[in-house]
């Protein structure tokens, strides 16, 4: 649990910086947003920052608690490049991050995993400030198990809802 306290302050600082940078930009276009993403039973919260007409960079986090077993905290960074900005906008994405796994059992040690992935999806803009999307992903994990690193490759599907400001 002390690992959670160690990373709570940097995560809070990151979220505050993201909101501060978004409000400092011009208000006549989308500058930042809030995304709720669900994939394979795990939820993520992302804060996409619009860096141009067709490019976002979204820092985010995930939290997963399995009762009487383990807790995982993920810190993520996800750039997304839109191929055609229409009402339905296809995009290519990348994912990177770290996942801190903290088992409840004293017999298991905390681990840190690295995530690298890519995706292809589409976003349906209901209007300029609200959208839904789906994404297919291919993710690679460098998993640390008892000091031995293992590389895992997984496919995933995600759905997300976005509100932009």
Tab-separated table of N, CA and C in Angstrom, residues 13 21 28 40 43 66 73 75 82 98 124 128 144:
chain	number	residue	atom	x	y	z
A	13	UNK	N	-0.642	15.622	-9.288
A	13	UNK	CA	0.050	16.740	-9.932
A	13	UNK	C	-0.119	16.686	-11.446
A	21	UNK	N	-3.155	23.347	-18.250
A	21	UNK	CA	-2.723	23.615	-19.624
A	21	UNK	C	-3.914	23.701	-20.568
A	28	UNK	N	-12.031	28.797	-28.173
A	28	UNK	CA	-12.897	28.712	-29.338
A	28	UNK	C	-12.866	27.343	-30.001
A	40	UNK	N	-11.715	-5.050	-21.646
A	40	UNK	CA	-11.504	-6.332	-20.969
A	40	UNK	C	-11.799	-6.254	-19.471
A	43	UNK	N	-11.323	-0.397	-16.317
A	43	UNK	CA	-11.674	0.974	-16.692
A	43	UNK	C	-10.441	1.870	-16.630
A	66	UNK	N	-8.939	-6.397	-7.148
A	66	UNK	CA	-9.559	-7.721	-7.105
A	66	UNK	C	-9.632	-8.099	-5.630
A	73	UNK	N	-2.421	-0.353	-10.274
A	73	UNK	CA	-2.528	1.055	-10.649
A	73	UNK	C	-1.715	1.231	-11.920
A	75	UNK	N	-0.359	3.922	-14.971
A	75	UNK	CA	-0.140	5.280	-15.469
A	75	UNK	C	0.102	5.162	-16.962
A	82	UNK	N	-5.897	11.176	-35.884
A	82	UNK	CA	-7.131	10.992	-36.653
A	82	UNK	C	-6.821	11.059	-38.143
A	98	UNK	N	3.064	2.200	-17.404
A	98	UNK	CA	3.552	1.273	-16.388
A	98	UNK	C	2.370	0.847	-15.527
A	124	UNK	N	-17.187	8.437	-33.109
A	124	UNK	CA	-18.389	9.054	-33.663
A	124	UNK	C	-18.687	10.319	-32.864
A	128	UNK	N	-19.528	18.609	-31.574
A	128	UNK	CA	-18.108	18.948	-31.436
A	128	UNK	C	-17.553	18.644	-30.048
A	144	UNK	N	7.043	-8.571	-14.915
A	144	UNK	CA	8.065	-8.950	-13.947
A	144	UNK	C	7.447	-9.924	-12.951
